């Protein structure tokens, strides 16, 4: 067995996370965006050291902003000022606080569905108004792009902010500098604040490097607030830690009514784990990326053999597969669960544009990818 990327199903069944506890044991969970891997050794050691010393008090950012700045320089060639970083509990809580501090009540916030489903919740929870500018999809290739005309119409109508998913979940696009530059030009023209969820930034495939929005040469990029975390790349969501990067001092000053209250939601274990991930977790991450790429190729092969009616555009980033399931109605995930006993995320969770789609998690062993396809094929039969 190739540890840490091949954990037996019997061990995974013992996990207490939502992914492994939400359904009965006869269901194979391939939905929640968690990986089934073991922790990287540096992360395990950092967390164990805190526990051994009883160091489990309130979190303080300590060297995390510096560790992330080093990681961003090495991985993306991006210059990040550690002084621009604000500690938050997780990316979506950071977005919530930013909306409250940087936009007015009732302001329009643009999203591009199909998109990460908490986007639909966080905007109204913050007392703002959701404005849809759906992605454009090529019906032949399945490839998604920004609909710049729809974005411009939303910005011109008075939207205050754009909640950008970069790389994009669930469709797996890694936005290029040219695409992000076009978005930035529109944001410049209409004075729109960009809030960039870049949690999947470390998770891109060869030939598709991540471009942080803040690295684009534009006024809107310099004013943008970006949200980063080790949680997706190193499977740390339960440890609760993220950073909001706000290079504009005015944005930092307005970020939240009580910054200390915001940062206290982060976990001291999450801070230590994130520092270890960004500084010493590179080899583990490279191994995980190789596994994701292998699983992407495996899924493509298995779908051609056993799921000929299902289409997809191979993801450029993330470990998520966005599947178009012709003939299975608006919610194919419900059919896969009922008949095949395999849990995928319903495409409808990502907006009405997700009707007829399902999201499958590739962050697991090759054996479980194969079993998932077998169960899906059973549902199709």
Short mmCIF file of C-alpha atoms in Angstrom, two decimals:
data_model
loop_
_atom_site.label_atom_id
_atom_site.label_comp_id
_atom_site.label_asym_id
_atom_site.label_seq_id
_atom_site.Cartn_x
_atom_site.Cartn_y
_atom_site.Cartn_z
CA UNK A 1 0.00 0.00 0.00
CA UNK A 2 1.27 3.46 -0.93
CA UNK A 3 0.72 5.38 2.25
CA UNK A 4 -0.45 8.05 2.94
CA UNK A 5 -2.64 8.11 -0.19
CA UNK A 6 -4.10 4.58 -0.01
CA UNK A 7 -6.00 4.23 3.25
CA UNK A 8 -8.11 1.04 3.45
CA UNK A 9 -11.87 1.43 3.47
CA UNK A 10 -12.02 -0.29 6.86
CA UNK A 11 -9.91 2.52 8.35
CA UNK A 12 -11.86 5.24 6.58
CA UNK A 13 -15.11 3.89 8.03
CA UNK A 14 -13.74 4.70 11.50
CA UNK A 15 -13.43 8.41 10.73
CA UNK A 16 -15.80 10.78 12.53
CA UNK A 17 -16.06 13.50 9.88
CA UNK A 18 -19.28 14.41 8.09
CA UNK A 19 -18.13 12.61 4.96
CA UNK A 20 -17.90 9.27 6.73
CA UNK A 21 -20.79 9.64 9.17
CA UNK A 22 -23.54 11.23 7.09
CA UNK A 23 -24.72 8.01 5.41
CA UNK A 24 -25.18 4.37 6.46
CA UNK A 25 -22.18 2.03 6.04
CA UNK A 26 -23.49 0.55 2.80
CA UNK A 27 -23.08 3.93 1.07
CA UNK A 28 -19.73 4.84 -0.48
CA UNK A 29 -19.23 8.58 0.24
CA UNK A 30 -17.65 10.45 -2.67
CA UNK A 31 -19.25 13.83 -2.06
CA UNK A 32 -17.81 16.08 0.68
CA UNK A 33 -14.58 17.81 -0.38
CA UNK A 34 -12.31 16.05 2.08
CA UNK A 35 -9.46 13.78 1.06
CA UNK A 36 -9.13 10.23 2.34
CA UNK A 37 -5.38 10.55 2.91
CA UNK A 38 -3.29 10.47 6.07
CA UNK A 39 -1.84 13.72 7.36
CA UNK A 40 1.57 14.85 6.21
CA UNK A 41 4.18 13.95 8.81
CA UNK A 42 5.22 17.58 9.53
CA UNK A 43 1.59 18.48 10.22
CA UNK A 44 1.07 15.47 12.46
CA UNK A 45 4.24 16.36 14.42
CA UNK A 46 3.27 20.02 14.82
CA UNK A 47 -0.19 19.19 16.18
CA UNK A 48 1.16 16.41 18.42
CA UNK A 49 3.70 18.82 19.90
CA UNK A 50 0.97 21.26 20.93
CA UNK A 51 -1.10 18.50 22.47
CA UNK A 52 1.90 17.07 24.32
CA UNK A 53 2.57 20.48 25.89
CA UNK A 54 -1.09 21.20 26.61
CA UNK A 55 -0.81 24.23 24.32
CA UNK A 56 -4.47 24.42 23.33
CA UNK A 57 -5.42 27.98 24.17
CA UNK A 58 -6.62 30.76 21.90
CA UNK A 59 -4.95 31.08 18.52
CA UNK A 60 -2.42 33.72 17.58
CA UNK A 61 -1.20 34.07 14.00
CA UNK A 62 2.48 33.94 15.01
CA UNK A 63 4.57 33.03 11.94
CA UNK A 64 1.66 31.91 9.74
CA UNK A 65 1.55 35.05 7.53
CA UNK A 66 5.29 34.75 6.90
CA UNK A 67 4.98 31.01 6.18
CA UNK A 68 2.21 31.68 3.67
CA UNK A 69 4.18 34.50 2.02
CA UNK A 70 7.10 32.11 1.56
CA UNK A 71 4.80 29.47 0.10
CA UNK A 72 3.16 31.94 -2.30
CA UNK A 73 6.54 33.17 -3.50
CA UNK A 74 7.77 29.62 -4.13
CA UNK A 75 4.60 28.19 -5.67
CA UNK A 76 3.06 31.14 -7.49
CA UNK A 77 5.84 33.71 -7.78
CA UNK A 78 3.57 36.07 -5.85
CA UNK A 79 4.83 38.72 -3.46
CA UNK A 80 2.63 38.75 -0.34
CA UNK A 81 3.15 41.26 2.45
CA UNK A 82 2.75 39.30 5.72
CA UNK A 83 1.42 42.52 7.26
CA UNK A 84 -1.59 42.31 4.96
CA UNK A 85 -2.77 39.02 6.49
CA UNK A 86 -5.66 38.75 8.95
CA UNK A 87 -6.36 35.50 10.80
CA UNK A 88 -9.89 34.08 10.36
CA UNK A 89 -11.56 30.82 11.31
CA UNK A 90 -12.17 29.68 7.75
CA UNK A 91 -12.55 31.12 4.28
CA UNK A 92 -16.32 31.51 4.29
CA UNK A 93 -16.35 33.18 7.70
CA UNK A 94 -13.72 35.54 6.35
CA UNK A 95 -15.94 36.32 3.36
CA UNK A 96 -18.87 36.96 5.71
CA UNK A 97 -16.85 39.42 7.80
CA UNK A 98 -15.46 41.14 4.70
CA UNK A 99 -18.93 41.63 3.25
CA UNK A 100 -20.05 43.17 6.53
CA UNK A 101 -17.11 45.54 6.78
CA UNK A 102 -16.47 46.44 3.16
CA UNK A 103 -19.95 46.68 1.59
CA UNK A 104 -23.18 48.41 2.57
CA UNK A 105 -26.29 46.55 3.76
CA UNK A 106 -28.34 45.38 0.81
CA UNK A 107 -25.46 45.76 -1.64
CA UNK A 108 -25.34 43.45 -4.64
CA UNK A 109 -22.68 40.74 -4.62
CA UNK A 110 -22.02 38.91 -7.90
CA UNK A 111 -21.36 35.17 -8.15
CA UNK A 112 -20.81 32.92 -11.19
CA UNK A 113 -22.82 29.71 -10.83
CA UNK A 114 -22.50 26.82 -10.89
CA UNK A 115 -20.33 27.66 -7.90
CA UNK A 116 -19.39 26.52 -4.40
CA UNK A 117 -22.71 26.20 -2.61
CA UNK A 118 -21.87 28.19 0.60
CA UNK A 119 -21.64 31.28 -1.64
CA UNK A 120 -25.44 31.17 -1.85
CA UNK A 121 -25.72 31.23 1.94
CA UNK A 122 -23.03 33.66 3.04
CA UNK A 123 -24.27 36.65 1.01
CA UNK A 124 -27.81 36.82 2.42
CA UNK A 125 -26.47 35.91 5.88
CA UNK A 126 -24.35 39.05 5.66
CA UNK A 127 -27.42 41.09 4.70
CA UNK A 128 -26.38 41.51 1.08
CA UNK A 129 -28.12 40.67 -2.19
CA UNK A 130 -26.98 37.86 -4.51
CA UNK A 131 -26.56 38.75 -8.19
CA UNK A 132 -26.05 35.89 -10.66
CA UNK A 133 -23.71 36.08 -13.66
CA UNK A 134 -23.57 32.41 -14.67
CA UNK A 135 -20.50 30.93 -16.31
CA UNK A 136 -20.70 30.26 -20.04
CA UNK A 137 -20.33 26.60 -21.05
CA UNK A 138 -19.33 25.20 -24.41
CA UNK A 139 -21.93 22.47 -25.07
CA UNK A 140 -19.50 20.44 -27.18
CA UNK A 141 -16.42 20.44 -24.94
CA UNK A 142 -18.08 21.11 -21.58
CA UNK A 143 -15.48 23.81 -20.88
CA UNK A 144 -16.58 26.79 -18.80
CA UNK A 145 -15.54 30.42 -19.16
CA UNK A 146 -16.55 33.72 -17.63
CA UNK A 147 -19.50 35.32 -19.39
CA UNK A 148 -17.94 38.77 -19.52
CA UNK A 149 -21.12 40.34 -20.90
CA UNK A 150 -23.12 38.99 -17.95
CA UNK A 151 -20.44 40.17 -15.52
CA UNK A 152 -20.40 43.64 -17.03
CA UNK A 153 -24.18 43.87 -16.89
CA UNK A 154 -24.14 42.92 -13.21
CA UNK A 155 -21.34 45.37 -12.43
CA UNK A 156 -22.97 48.17 -14.43
CA UNK A 157 -26.25 47.64 -12.60
CA UNK A 158 -24.53 48.69 -9.38
CA UNK A 159 -23.13 45.56 -7.76
CA UNK A 160 -20.66 46.42 -5.02
CA UNK A 161 -18.61 43.23 -4.94
CA UNK A 162 -17.70 40.12 -6.91
CA UNK A 163 -17.16 36.86 -5.04
CA UNK A 164 -14.62 35.08 -7.24
CA UNK A 165 -13.88 31.35 -6.98
CA UNK A 166 -10.26 30.90 -8.15
CA UNK A 167 -9.66 28.04 -9.02
CA UNK A 168 -13.31 27.33 -9.60
CA UNK A 169 -15.29 24.78 -7.60
CA UNK A 170 -17.06 22.70 -8.91
CA UNK A 171 -16.14 23.03 -12.61
CA UNK A 172 -12.37 22.70 -12.10
CA UNK A 173 -11.29 25.71 -14.16
CA UNK A 174 -7.98 27.34 -13.27
CA UNK A 175 -8.47 30.89 -14.47
CA UNK A 176 -5.66 32.22 -16.67
CA UNK A 177 -3.96 35.61 -16.28
CA UNK A 178 -5.81 36.77 -19.40
CA UNK A 179 -9.20 35.74 -18.00
CA UNK A 180 -8.51 37.32 -14.63
CA UNK A 181 -7.21 40.44 -16.33
CA UNK A 182 -10.51 40.79 -18.19
CA UNK A 183 -12.40 40.49 -14.90
CA UNK A 184 -10.09 43.04 -13.29
CA UNK A 185 -10.63 45.49 -16.13
CA UNK A 186 -14.39 45.35 -15.58
CA UNK A 187 -13.97 45.68 -11.82
CA UNK A 188 -11.75 48.72 -12.40
CA UNK A 189 -14.27 50.28 -14.74
CA UNK A 190 -17.20 49.94 -12.36
CA UNK A 191 -15.44 50.22 -9.00
CA UNK A 192 -16.34 46.69 -7.91
CA UNK A 193 -14.58 45.10 -4.93
CA UNK A 194 -13.26 41.59 -5.66
CA UNK A 195 -13.30 39.02 -2.87
CA UNK A 196 -11.27 36.05 -4.08
CA UNK A 197 -11.77 32.60 -2.58
CA UNK A 198 -8.43 30.95 -3.46
CA UNK A 199 -8.61 27.96 -1.14
CA UNK A 200 -7.92 25.57 -4.06
CA UNK A 201 -4.88 27.56 -5.23
CA UNK A 202 -2.33 24.84 -4.35
CA UNK A 203 -4.38 22.19 -6.18
CA UNK A 204 -3.72 22.65 -9.88
CA UNK A 205 -2.50 20.24 -12.55
CA UNK A 206 0.55 20.50 -14.79
CA UNK A 207 0.15 23.17 -17.42
CA UNK A 208 -2.41 25.10 -15.37
CA UNK A 209 -0.59 27.24 -12.81
CA UNK A 210 -2.64 29.11 -10.26
CA UNK A 211 -2.72 32.89 -10.75
CA UNK A 212 -3.68 34.76 -7.57
CA UNK A 213 -6.10 37.53 -8.45
CA UNK A 214 -4.06 39.99 -6.39
CA UNK A 215 -1.09 39.44 -8.74
CA UNK A 216 -2.98 40.97 -11.69
CA UNK A 217 -1.76 44.46 -12.55
CA UNK A 218 -4.90 46.50 -11.87
CA UNK A 219 -6.41 48.78 -9.27
CA UNK A 220 -9.12 46.26 -8.42
CA UNK A 221 -6.49 43.58 -7.77
CA UNK A 222 -4.64 45.90 -5.42
CA UNK A 223 -7.89 46.61 -3.57
CA UNK A 224 -9.04 42.98 -3.54
CA UNK A 225 -9.25 40.79 -0.47
CA UNK A 226 -8.11 37.21 -1.02
CA UNK A 227 -8.83 34.23 1.21
CA UNK A 228 -6.34 31.39 1.50
CA UNK A 229 -6.00 28.31 3.64
CA UNK A 230 -4.13 25.02 3.91
CA UNK A 231 -7.39 23.23 4.62
CA UNK A 232 -8.22 21.83 1.17
CA UNK A 233 -4.71 21.03 -0.03
CA UNK A 234 -3.67 19.25 3.18
CA UNK A 235 -7.12 18.16 4.43
CA UNK A 236 -7.31 20.35 7.54
CA UNK A 237 -10.85 21.84 7.46
CA UNK A 238 -11.72 20.64 10.96
CA UNK A 239 -8.74 22.50 12.45
CA UNK A 240 -10.24 25.88 11.47
CA UNK A 241 -7.66 28.29 10.15
CA UNK A 242 -7.48 30.66 7.17
CA UNK A 243 -6.01 34.01 6.22
CA UNK A 244 -7.63 37.05 4.65
CA UNK A 245 -5.06 38.96 2.58
CA UNK A 246 -5.95 42.64 2.41
CA UNK A 247 -3.04 44.63 0.97
CA UNK A 248 -5.09 47.85 0.96
CA UNK A 249 -4.72 49.44 4.43
CA UNK A 250 -8.18 50.99 4.15
CA UNK A 251 -9.67 47.54 3.57
CA UNK A 252 -7.81 46.14 6.58
CA UNK A 253 -9.13 48.94 8.75
CA UNK A 254 -12.72 48.27 7.65
CA UNK A 255 -12.43 44.51 7.46
CA UNK A 256 -14.50 43.76 10.51
CA UNK A 257 -16.05 45.57 13.47
CA UNK A 258 -14.10 43.39 15.90
CA UNK A 259 -10.96 41.84 14.38
CA UNK A 260 -10.01 40.10 17.61
CA UNK A 261 -13.38 38.39 17.71
CA UNK A 262 -12.88 37.28 14.11
CA UNK A 263 -9.42 35.82 14.70
CA UNK A 264 -10.46 34.03 17.86
CA UNK A 265 -12.56 31.68 15.72
CA UNK A 266 -9.33 30.20 14.35
CA UNK A 267 -7.84 27.20 16.14
CA UNK A 268 -4.34 27.17 17.60
CA UNK A 269 -4.03 23.64 16.20
CA UNK A 270 -5.03 24.99 12.80
CA UNK A 271 -2.39 27.71 12.93
CA UNK A 272 0.36 25.22 13.81
CA UNK A 273 -0.82 22.75 11.18
CA UNK A 274 -0.98 25.47 8.52
CA UNK A 275 2.53 26.72 9.27
CA UNK A 276 3.83 23.15 8.97
CA UNK A 277 1.90 22.63 5.73
CA UNK A 278 3.12 25.78 4.02
CA UNK A 279 6.72 25.38 5.16
CA UNK A 280 7.30 21.63 5.17
CA UNK A 281 4.31 20.04 3.43
CA UNK A 282 5.48 20.49 -0.16
CA UNK A 283 6.61 16.89 -0.77
CA UNK A 284 3.35 15.51 0.62
CA UNK A 285 1.37 17.96 -1.53
CA UNK A 286 3.28 16.94 -4.64
CA UNK A 287 2.44 13.32 -3.90
CA UNK A 288 -1.22 14.19 -3.45
CA UNK A 289 -1.26 16.10 -6.74
CA UNK A 290 0.22 13.08 -8.50
CA UNK A 291 -2.54 10.93 -7.03
CA UNK A 292 -5.24 13.40 -8.10
CA UNK A 293 -3.83 13.41 -11.63
CA UNK A 294 -3.72 9.61 -11.73
CA UNK A 295 -7.30 9.41 -10.47
CA UNK A 296 -8.40 11.95 -13.06
CA UNK A 297 -6.90 9.77 -15.80
CA UNK A 298 -8.41 6.65 -14.25
CA UNK A 299 -11.86 8.21 -14.07
CA UNK A 300 -11.63 9.28 -17.70
CA UNK A 301 -10.77 5.72 -18.74
CA UNK A 302 -13.44 4.10 -16.57
CA UNK A 303 -16.14 6.50 -17.73
CA UNK A 304 -15.40 5.69 -21.36
CA UNK A 305 -15.75 1.99 -20.58
CA UNK A 306 -18.64 1.90 -18.12
CA UNK A 307 -20.40 5.27 -18.13
CA UNK A 308 -20.68 6.21 -21.82
CA UNK A 309 -23.68 8.46 -21.20
CA UNK A 310 -21.82 10.70 -18.74
CA UNK A 311 -19.67 13.59 -19.93
CA UNK A 312 -17.17 15.94 -18.33
CA UNK A 313 -14.41 18.42 -19.02
CA UNK A 314 -11.25 17.17 -17.32
CA UNK A 315 -10.54 19.51 -14.39
CA UNK A 316 -7.51 21.81 -14.57
CA UNK A 317 -7.43 22.07 -10.79
CA UNK A 318 -9.06 20.85 -7.55
CA UNK A 319 -9.68 17.15 -6.86
CA UNK A 320 -13.32 17.38 -7.93
CA UNK A 321 -15.01 16.01 -11.05
CA UNK A 322 -18.06 17.81 -12.46
CA UNK A 323 -20.11 15.22 -14.31
CA UNK A 324 -22.89 15.83 -16.83
CA UNK A 325 -25.31 12.95 -16.43
CA UNK A 326 -27.65 12.89 -19.42
CA UNK A 327 -30.93 11.05 -18.96
CA UNK A 328 -30.89 10.99 -15.15
CA UNK A 329 -33.08 14.03 -14.57
CA UNK A 330 -32.32 17.22 -12.70
CA UNK A 331 -30.68 15.46 -9.73
CA UNK A 332 -28.63 12.46 -10.88
CA UNK A 333 -26.90 12.26 -7.51
CA UNK A 334 -30.22 11.15 -5.99
CA UNK A 335 -30.40 8.26 -8.48
CA UNK A 336 -26.81 7.22 -7.83
CA UNK A 337 -27.49 7.19 -4.10
CA UNK A 338 -30.79 5.34 -4.28
CA UNK A 339 -29.74 2.67 -6.78
CA UNK A 340 -25.95 2.48 -6.62
CA UNK A 341 -25.47 3.42 -2.95
CA UNK A 342 -22.77 5.91 -3.84
CA UNK A 343 -23.01 9.50 -2.58
CA UNK A 344 -22.11 12.31 -4.96
CA UNK A 345 -22.89 15.98 -4.45
CA UNK A 346 -26.05 17.08 -6.22
CA UNK A 347 -25.34 19.58 -8.95
CA UNK A 348 -28.38 21.54 -7.81
CA UNK A 349 -26.51 22.58 -4.67
CA UNK A 350 -24.29 24.73 -6.92
CA UNK A 351 -27.16 26.64 -8.51
CA UNK A 352 -29.87 25.93 -11.04
CA UNK A 353 -27.11 25.69 -13.65
CA UNK A 354 -26.11 22.44 -11.94
CA UNK A 355 -29.31 20.63 -12.93
CA UNK A 356 -28.35 17.31 -14.52
CA UNK A 357 -24.86 17.38 -12.99
CA UNK A 358 -23.17 15.72 -10.03
CA UNK A 359 -19.83 16.36 -8.31
CA UNK A 360 -17.51 13.46 -7.50
CA UNK A 361 -14.49 13.62 -5.17
CA UNK A 362 -11.22 12.23 -6.57
CA UNK A 363 -9.27 12.71 -3.34
CA UNK A 364 -9.17 9.03 -2.50
CA UNK A 365 -7.59 5.73 -3.55
CA UNK A 366 -7.76 4.33 -7.07
CA UNK A 367 -9.70 1.39 -5.64
CA UNK A 368 -12.49 3.63 -4.36
CA UNK A 369 -12.64 5.61 -7.60
CA UNK A 370 -13.13 2.30 -9.39
CA UNK A 371 -15.79 1.14 -6.92
CA UNK A 372 -17.62 4.45 -7.27
CA UNK A 373 -17.78 4.05 -11.05
CA UNK A 374 -18.99 0.46 -10.65
CA UNK A 375 -21.80 1.64 -8.39
CA UNK A 376 -22.71 4.48 -10.76
CA UNK A 377 -22.81 2.02 -13.66
CA UNK A 378 -25.18 -0.15 -11.63
CA UNK A 379 -27.48 2.87 -11.21
CA UNK A 380 -27.40 3.52 -14.96
CA UNK A 381 -28.33 -0.07 -15.72
#
